[in-house]
PDB file of C-alpha atoms in Angstrom:
ATOM      1  CA  UNK A 180       9.515   0.189 -13.885  1.00  0.00           C
ATOM      2  CA  UNK A 181       7.527   1.640 -11.283  1.00  0.00           C
ATOM      3  CA  UNK A 182       4.625  -1.324 -11.440  1.00  0.00           C
ATOM      4  CA  UNK A 183       7.250  -4.005 -10.620  1.00  0.00           C
ATOM      5  CA  UNK A 184       6.791  -3.082  -6.965  1.00  0.00           C
ATOM      6  CA  UNK A 185       8.468  -5.390  -4.507  1.00  0.00           C
ATOM      7  CA  UNK A 186       6.596  -6.099  -1.428  1.00  0.00           C
ATOM      8  CA  UNK A 187       9.898  -4.961   0.369  1.00  0.00           C
ATOM      9  CA  UNK A 188       9.115  -1.395  -1.035  1.00  0.00           C
ATOM     10  CA  UNK A 189       5.520  -1.662   0.330  1.00  0.00           C
ATOM     11  CA  UNK A 190       6.457  -1.634   3.812  1.00  0.00           C
ATOM     12  CA  UNK A 191       8.524  -1.648   7.107  1.00  0.00           C
ATOM     13  CA  UNK A 192      12.025  -0.797   6.119  1.00  0.00           C
ATOM     14  CA  UNK A 193      11.174   2.904   6.191  1.00  0.00           C
ATOM     15  CA  UNK A 194      10.428   2.790   9.907  1.00  0.00           C
ATOM     16  CA  UNK A 195      14.338   2.344  10.331  1.00  0.00           C
ATOM     17  CA  UNK A 196      15.655   5.014   7.375  1.00  0.00           C
ATOM     18  CA  UNK A 197      16.230   8.225   8.029  1.00  0.00           C
ATOM     19  CA  UNK A 198      15.132  11.040   5.504  1.00  0.00           C
ATOM     20  CA  UNK A 199      16.874  13.939   4.579  1.00  0.00           C
ATOM     21  CA  UNK A 200      14.908  17.241   4.734  1.00  0.00           C
ATOM     22  CA  UNK A 201      14.079  17.391   1.123  1.00  0.00           C
ATOM     23  CA  UNK A 202      11.089  19.389  -0.056  1.00  0.00           C
ATOM     24  CA  UNK A 203       8.392  17.619  -2.068  1.00  0.00           C
ATOM     25  CA  UNK A 204       8.565  18.441  -5.764  1.00  0.00           C
ATOM     26  CA  UNK A 205       5.875  17.063  -7.891  1.00  0.00           C
ATOM     27  CA  UNK A 206       6.477  16.411 -11.736  1.00  0.00           C
ATOM     28  CA  UNK A 207       3.487  16.208 -14.254  1.00  0.00           C
ATOM     29  CA  UNK A 208       3.183  13.804 -16.548  1.00  0.00           C
ATOM     30  CA  UNK A 209       0.507  13.915 -19.597  1.00  0.00           C
ATOM     31  CA  UNK A 210      -0.686  10.048 -20.694  1.00  0.00           C
ATOM     32  CA  UNK A 211      -2.978   8.979 -22.975  1.00  0.00           C
ATOM     33  CA  UNK A 212      -5.654   6.730 -21.538  1.00  0.00           C
ATOM     34  CA  UNK A 213      -5.122   3.676 -23.446  1.00  0.00           C
ATOM     35  CA  UNK A 214      -9.242   3.006 -23.305  1.00  0.00           C
ATOM     36  CA  UNK A 215     -10.605   6.365 -24.386  1.00  0.00           C
ATOM     37  CA  UNK A 216      -7.593   8.167 -25.806  1.00  0.00           C
ATOM     38  CA  UNK A 217      -8.085  10.991 -23.265  1.00  0.00           C
ATOM     39  CA  UNK A 218      -5.068  13.059 -22.121  1.00  0.00           C
ATOM     40  CA  UNK A 219      -4.835  13.081 -18.211  1.00  0.00           C
ATOM     41  CA  UNK A 220      -2.173  13.929 -15.897  1.00  0.00           C
ATOM     42  CA  UNK A 221      -0.174  11.848 -13.976  1.00  0.00           C
ATOM     43  CA  UNK A 222       1.884  13.123 -10.747  1.00  0.00           C
ATOM     44  CA  UNK A 223       5.199  11.855  -9.910  1.00  0.00           C
ATOM     45  CA  UNK A 224       7.561  12.894  -7.642  1.00  0.00           C
ATOM     46  CA  UNK A 225      10.899  14.150  -8.108  1.00  0.00           C
ATOM     47  CA  UNK A 226      11.969  14.868  -4.343  1.00  0.00           C
ATOM     48  CA  UNK A 227      10.501  14.655  -0.892  1.00  0.00           C
ATOM     49  CA  UNK A 228      10.846  13.048   2.397  1.00  0.00           C
ATOM     50  CA  UNK A 229       9.133  11.410   5.627  1.00  0.00           C
ATOM     51  CA  UNK A 230       9.615  13.803   8.069  1.00  0.00           C
ATOM     52  CA  UNK A 231       6.385  13.941   9.952  1.00  0.00           C
ATOM     53  CA  UNK A 232       4.866  11.039   8.667  1.00  0.00           C
ATOM     54  CA  UNK A 233       2.842   8.250   9.902  1.00  0.00           C
ATOM     55  CA  UNK A 234       3.493   4.496   9.506  1.00  0.00           C
ATOM     56  CA  UNK A 235       1.159   1.966  10.126  1.00  0.00           C
ATOM     57  CA  UNK A 236       1.056  -1.712  10.963  1.00  0.00           C
ATOM     58  CA  UNK A 237      -0.258  -2.803   7.596  1.00  0.00           C
ATOM     59  CA  UNK A 238       2.412  -0.972   5.799  1.00  0.00           C
ATOM     60  CA  UNK A 239       0.763   2.173   4.788  1.00  0.00           C
ATOM     61  CA  UNK A 240       2.795   5.044   4.948  1.00  0.00           C
ATOM     62  CA  UNK A 241       1.310   8.730   5.147  1.00  0.00           C
ATOM     63  CA  UNK A 242       3.517  11.433   3.988  1.00  0.00           C
ATOM     64  CA  UNK A 243       2.634  14.840   3.048  1.00  0.00           C
ATOM     65  CA  UNK A 244       5.750  15.742   1.926  1.00  0.00           C
ATOM     66  CA  UNK A 245       6.107  12.096  -0.009  1.00  0.00           C
ATOM     67  CA  UNK A 246       2.576  11.084  -1.078  1.00  0.00           C
ATOM     68  CA  UNK A 247       1.857   7.798  -2.606  1.00  0.00           C
ATOM     69  CA  UNK A 248       0.960   8.079  -6.248  1.00  0.00           C
ATOM     70  CA  UNK A 249      -1.069   4.790  -7.379  1.00  0.00           C
ATOM     71  CA  UNK A 250       0.386   2.788 -10.297  1.00  0.00           C
ATOM     72  CA  UNK A 251      -3.122   1.694 -11.337  1.00  0.00           C
ATOM     73  CA  UNK A 252      -4.930   4.475 -11.853  1.00  0.00           C
ATOM     74  CA  UNK A 253      -8.733   5.801 -12.875  1.00  0.00           C
ATOM     75  CA  UNK A 254      -9.270   7.522 -16.084  1.00  0.00           C
ATOM     76  CA  UNK A 255     -11.528  10.712 -15.202  1.00  0.00           C
ATOM     77  CA  UNK A 256     -12.797  10.774 -18.513  1.00  0.00           C
ATOM     78  CA  UNK A 257     -14.033   7.046 -19.057  1.00  0.00           C
ATOM     79  CA  UNK A 258     -13.852   5.911 -15.637  1.00  0.00           C
ATOM     80  CA  UNK A 259     -11.519   2.863 -16.551  1.00  0.00           C
ATOM     81  CA  UNK A 260      -8.879   1.490 -15.020  1.00  0.00           C
ATOM     82  CA  UNK A 261      -4.974   1.466 -16.395  1.00  0.00           C
ATOM     83  CA  UNK A 262      -1.489   1.111 -15.024  1.00  0.00           C
ATOM     84  CA  UNK A 263       0.160   4.584 -15.719  1.00  0.00           C
ATOM     85  CA  UNK A 264       3.502   3.152 -17.040  1.00  0.00           C
ATOM     86  CA  UNK A 265       2.209   1.304 -19.348  1.00  0.00           C
ATOM     87  CA  UNK A 266      -0.082   4.413 -20.837  1.00  0.00           C
ATOM     88  CA  UNK A 267       1.544   6.378 -23.482  1.00  0.00           C
ATOM     89  CA  UNK A 268       3.237   9.406 -22.339  1.00  0.00           C
ATOM     90  CA  UNK A 269       2.059  12.538 -24.742  1.00  0.00           C
ATOM     91  CA  UNK A 270       3.576  15.419 -22.761  1.00  0.00           C
ATOM     92  CA  UNK A 271       5.184  16.566 -19.490  1.00  0.00           C
ATOM     93  CA  UNK A 272       5.286  19.898 -17.323  1.00  0.00           C
ATOM     94  CA  UNK A 273       2.668  21.996 -15.567  1.00  0.00           C
ATOM     95  CA  UNK A 274       2.137  24.164 -18.563  1.00  0.00           C
ATOM     96  CA  UNK A 275       1.307  21.339 -20.484  1.00  0.00           C
ATOM     97  CA  UNK A 276      -1.087  19.901 -17.724  1.00  0.00           C
ATOM     98  CA  UNK A 277      -3.312  23.167 -17.486  1.00  0.00           C
ATOM     99  CA  UNK A 278      -6.671  22.239 -18.346  1.00  0.00           C
ATOM    100  CA  UNK A 279      -6.318  18.530 -18.514  1.00  0.00           C
ATOM    101  CA  UNK A 280      -7.871  16.173 -15.762  1.00  0.00           C
ATOM    102  CA  UNK A 281      -5.796  14.224 -13.280  1.00  0.00           C
ATOM    103  CA  UNK A 282      -5.893  10.645 -12.895  1.00  0.00           C
ATOM    104  CA  UNK A 283      -7.565   9.284  -9.945  1.00  0.00           C
ATOM    105  CA  UNK A 284      -7.147   6.359  -7.399  1.00  0.00           C
ATOM    106  CA  UNK A 285      -9.403   3.725  -7.407  1.00  0.00           C
ATOM    107  CA  UNK A 286     -11.591   2.691  -4.618  1.00  0.00           C
ATOM    108  CA  UNK A 287     -11.245  -0.425  -2.920  1.00  0.00           C
ATOM    109  CA  UNK A 288     -14.078  -2.132  -4.385  1.00  0.00           C
ATOM    110  CA  UNK A 289     -12.846  -0.919  -7.664  1.00  0.00           C
ATOM    111  CA  UNK A 290      -9.253  -2.859  -7.069  1.00  0.00           C
ATOM    112  CA  UNK A 291     -11.057  -5.722  -6.380  1.00  0.00           C
ATOM    113  CA  UNK A 292     -13.536  -5.455  -9.239  1.00  0.00           C
ATOM    114  CA  UNK A 293     -10.174  -5.344 -11.642  1.00  0.00           C
ATOM    115  CA  UNK A 294      -8.392  -8.073  -9.687  1.00  0.00           C
ATOM    116  CA  UNK A 295     -11.479 -10.442 -10.224  1.00  0.00           C
ATOM    117  CA  UNK A 296     -11.456  -9.441 -14.167  1.00  0.00           C
ATOM    118  CA  UNK A 297      -7.624  -9.953 -14.703  1.00  0.00           C
ATOM    119  CA  UNK A 298      -5.021 -12.371 -14.536  1.00  0.00           C
ATOM    120  CA  UNK A 299      -1.958 -10.661 -13.228  1.00  0.00           C
ATOM    121  CA  UNK A 300       1.818 -11.545 -12.303  1.00  0.00           C
ATOM    122  CA  UNK A 301       2.662 -12.178  -8.805  1.00  0.00           C
ATOM    123  CA  UNK A 302       4.012  -8.536  -7.875  1.00  0.00           C
ATOM    124  CA  UNK A 303       1.392  -6.686  -9.642  1.00  0.00           C
ATOM    125  CA  UNK A 304      -1.480  -8.846  -7.664  1.00  0.00           C
ATOM    126  CA  UNK A 305       0.365  -8.161  -4.361  1.00  0.00           C
ATOM    127  CA  UNK A 306       0.543  -4.658  -4.951  1.00  0.00           C
ATOM    128  CA  UNK A 307      -3.006  -4.079  -5.620  1.00  0.00           C
ATOM    129  CA  UNK A 308      -4.459  -6.667  -2.885  1.00  0.00           C
ATOM    130  CA  UNK A 309      -1.987  -4.731  -0.436  1.00  0.00           C
ATOM    131  CA  UNK A 310      -3.947  -1.251  -1.633  1.00  0.00           C
ATOM    132  CA  UNK A 311      -7.379  -3.436  -1.229  1.00  0.00           C
ATOM    133  CA  UNK A 312      -5.951  -4.016   2.435  1.00  0.00           C
ATOM    134  CA  UNK A 313      -5.141  -0.468   2.677  1.00  0.00           C
ATOM    135  CA  UNK A 314      -8.514   1.003   1.496  1.00  0.00           C
ATOM    136  CA  UNK A 315     -10.281  -1.448   3.867  1.00  0.00           C
ATOM    137  CA  UNK A 316      -8.526  -0.357   7.231  1.00  0.00           C
ATOM    138  CA  UNK A 317      -8.850   3.213   6.215  1.00  0.00           C
ATOM    139  CA  UNK A 318     -12.619   3.004   7.631  1.00  0.00           C
ATOM    140  CA  UNK A 319     -11.360   2.518  11.065  1.00  0.00           C
ATOM    141  CA  UNK A 320      -7.754   3.793  10.684  1.00  0.00           C
ATOM    142  CA  UNK A 321      -8.070   6.597  13.235  1.00  0.00           C
ATOM    143  CA  UNK A 322     -11.049   5.172  15.381  1.00  0.00           C
ATOM    144  CA  UNK A 323      -9.480   4.575  18.770  1.00  0.00           C
ATOM    145  CA  UNK A 324      -9.758   0.678  20.097  1.00  0.00           C
ATOM    146  CA  UNK A 325     -11.565  -0.143  16.646  1.00  0.00           C
ATOM    147  CA  UNK A 326     -12.572  -3.578  15.975  1.00  0.00           C
ATOM    148  CA  UNK A 327     -12.588  -4.119  12.173  1.00  0.00           C
ATOM    149  CA  UNK A 328     -15.319  -5.898  10.547  1.00  0.00           C
ATOM    150  CA  UNK A 329     -14.026  -7.176   7.300  1.00  0.00           C
ATOM    151  CA  UNK A 330     -15.956  -7.826   4.490  1.00  0.00           C
ATOM    152  CA  UNK A 331     -16.331 -11.428   3.329  1.00  0.00           C
ATOM    153  CA  UNK A 332     -14.772 -10.103   0.011  1.00  0.00           C
ATOM    154  CA  UNK A 333     -11.979  -8.176   1.954  1.00  0.00           C
ATOM    155  CA  UNK A 334     -11.099 -11.453   4.096  1.00  0.00           C
ATOM    156  CA  UNK A 335     -11.006 -13.385   0.886  1.00  0.00           C
ATOM    157  CA  UNK A 336      -8.354 -10.577  -0.305  1.00  0.00           C
ATOM    158  CA  UNK A 337      -6.300 -10.939   2.712  1.00  0.00           C
ATOM    159  CA  UNK A 338      -6.003 -14.458   2.499  1.00  0.00           C
ATOM    160  CA  UNK A 339      -5.110 -14.313  -1.099  1.00  0.00           C
ATOM    161  CA  UNK A 340      -2.405 -11.772  -0.249  1.00  0.00           C
ATOM    162  CA  UNK A 341      -1.416 -13.810   2.400  1.00  0.00           C
ATOM    163  CA  UNK A 342      -0.671 -16.954   0.059  1.00  0.00           C
ATOM    164  CA  UNK A 343       1.275 -14.516  -1.997  1.00  0.00           C
ATOM    165  CA  UNK A 344       3.763 -13.581   0.782  1.00  0.00           C
ATOM    166  CA  UNK A 345       7.026 -15.448   0.912  1.00  0.00           C
ATOM    167  CA  UNK A 346       7.648 -16.586   4.626  1.00  0.00           C
ATOM    168  CA  UNK A 347      11.518 -16.531   3.800  1.00  0.00           C
ATOM    169  CA  UNK A 348      11.701 -12.855   3.251  1.00  0.00           C
ATOM    170  CA  UNK A 349      11.393 -10.639   6.549  1.00  0.00           C
ATOM    171  CA  UNK A 350       9.137  -7.774   5.280  1.00  0.00           C
ATOM    172  CA  UNK A 351       7.063 -10.404   3.780  1.00  0.00           C
ATOM    173  CA  UNK A 352       6.686 -12.447   6.722  1.00  0.00           C
ATOM    174  CA  UNK A 353       5.942  -9.173   8.714  1.00  0.00           C
ATOM    175  CA  UNK A 354       2.925  -8.550   6.035  1.00  0.00           C
ATOM    176  CA  UNK A 355       1.817 -11.976   6.909  1.00  0.00           C
ATOM    177  CA  UNK A 356       1.668 -11.921  10.458  1.00  0.00           C
ATOM    178  CA  UNK A 357       0.140  -8.605  10.431  1.00  0.00           C
ATOM    179  CA  UNK A 358      -2.700  -9.893   8.502  1.00  0.00           C
ATOM    180  CA  UNK A 359      -3.153 -12.968  10.821  1.00  0.00           C
ATOM    181  CA  UNK A 360      -3.447 -10.550  13.532  1.00  0.00           C
ATOM    182  CA  UNK A 361      -5.816  -8.476  12.166  1.00  0.00           C
ATOM    183  CA  UNK A 362      -8.068 -11.555  11.356  1.00  0.00           C
ATOM    184  CA  UNK A 363      -7.323 -12.457  15.073  1.00  0.00           C
ATOM    185  CA  UNK A 364      -5.526 -15.335  14.354  1.00  0.00           C
ATOM    186  CA  UNK A 365      -3.155 -14.250  17.033  1.00  0.00           C
ATOM    187  CA  UNK A 366      -1.468 -17.498  17.489  1.00  0.00           C
ATOM    188  CA  UNK A 367      -0.288 -17.544  14.028  1.00  0.00           C
ATOM    189  CA  UNK A 368       0.779 -14.121  14.215  1.00  0.00           C
ATOM    190  CA  UNK A 369       3.042 -14.825  17.227  1.00  0.00           C
ATOM    191  CA  UNK A 370       4.087 -17.662  15.385  1.00  0.00           C
ATOM    192  CA  UNK A 371       5.178 -16.351  12.151  1.00  0.00           C
ATOM    193  CA  UNK A 372       6.799 -13.415  14.607  1.00  0.00           C
ATOM    194  CA  UNK A 373       9.005 -15.866  16.309  1.00  0.00           C
ATOM    195  CA  UNK A 374      11.499 -15.808  13.555  1.00  0.00           C
ATOM    196  CA  UNK A 375      15.017 -14.636  13.570  1.00  0.00           C
ATOM    197  CA  UNK A 376      14.580 -11.185  12.279  1.00  0.00           C
ATOM    198  CA  UNK A 377      17.380  -8.825  11.701  1.00  0.00           C
ATOM    199  CA  UNK A 378      17.985  -5.779  13.980  1.00  0.00           C
ATOM    200  CA  UNK A 379      16.542  -3.158  11.625  1.00  0.00           C
ATOM    201  CA  UNK A 380      13.276  -5.173  12.094  1.00  0.00           C
ATOM    202  CA  UNK A 381      13.225  -4.965  15.964  1.00  0.00           C
ATOM    203  CA  UNK A 382      10.655  -2.049  16.239  1.00  0.00           C
ATOM    204  CA  UNK A 383       8.385  -3.296  13.543  1.00  0.00           C
ATOM    205  CA  UNK A 384       7.956  -6.972  15.042  1.00  0.00           C
ATOM    206  CA  UNK A 385       8.032  -6.287  18.738  1.00  0.00           C
ATOM    207  CA  UNK A 386       5.275  -3.637  18.280  1.00  0.00           C
ATOM    208  CA  UNK A 387       3.164  -5.836  16.372  1.00  0.00           C
ATOM    209  CA  UNK A 388       3.974  -8.723  18.747  1.00  0.00           C
ATOM    210  CA  UNK A 389       2.754  -6.682  21.611  1.00  0.00           C
ATOM    211  CA  UNK A 390      -0.498  -5.930  19.624  1.00  0.00           C
ATOM    212  CA  UNK A 391      -1.215  -9.769  19.100  1.00  0.00           C
ATOM    213  CA  UNK A 392      -0.245 -10.760  22.684  1.00  0.00           C
ATOM    214  CA  UNK A 393      -2.908  -8.284  23.976  1.00  0.00           C
ATOM    215  CA  UNK A 394      -5.045  -9.843  21.330  1.00  0.00           C
ATOM    216  CA  UNK A 395      -5.800  -6.392  19.649  1.00  0.00           C
ATOM    217  CA  UNK A 396      -6.940  -6.684  16.371  1.00  0.00           C
ATOM    218  CA  UNK A 397      -7.218  -3.114  14.569  1.00  0.00           C
ATOM    219  CA  UNK A 398      -4.650  -1.511  12.397  1.00  0.00           C
ATOM    220  CA  UNK A 399      -2.327   0.852  14.613  1.00  0.00           C
ATOM    221  CA  UNK A 400       0.009   3.529  13.810  1.00  0.00           C
ATOM    222  CA  UNK A 401       3.630   3.211  14.934  1.00  0.00           C
ATOM    223  CA  UNK A 402       4.721   5.049  17.714  1.00  0.00           C
ATOM    224  CA  UNK A 403       6.956   8.044  16.443  1.00  0.00           C
ATOM    225  CA  UNK A 404      10.451   8.160  17.329  1.00  0.00           C
ATOM    226  CA  UNK A 405      11.626  10.980  19.858  1.00  0.00           C
TER     227      UNK A 405
END
């Protein structure tokens, strides 16, 4: 089930995997909004690749040929949020989707509001908190030498996300370290990265560690492999 998104899927391991040159191929699914019963279109990925993608230290991947489709979406008819895979599927295909509005990705503020109103299982809460983090970083993601100024709510979100992360899991430990770095807790970041990681994580760990040692706060893109 796609909403059962593990943190390992969220980041980092994609940095060390090679992608086959498979063209992006979408599928369109028509779902019924559980709130207003409007029929809306959800886009899914049949195939794609990460060639030419940008990977960021907060775990976000930007890939034109493998876009991120949100698991929690906003209904274009009533503006309420729902988990797409919990919504009734009523049809599929490009012909069936004609004339129907497409679901929207919620804003970071909308995700924070949803988190405040819901009691969620750990995996869903972590998924949303990661996306709130990404939305916050989007404001300065491409600003050179950025020094983010997180709002109080964004800091609370990062602290809550950090508390959810399991330090015994390498990918989650790296995320926790990156949170500490972006909150200028550089010593905490370096302590978390002193862990014995597997070779697959060397690129990620060494890059974030170098940023922490130089006391660089903002999110950064990983260097692309030559």
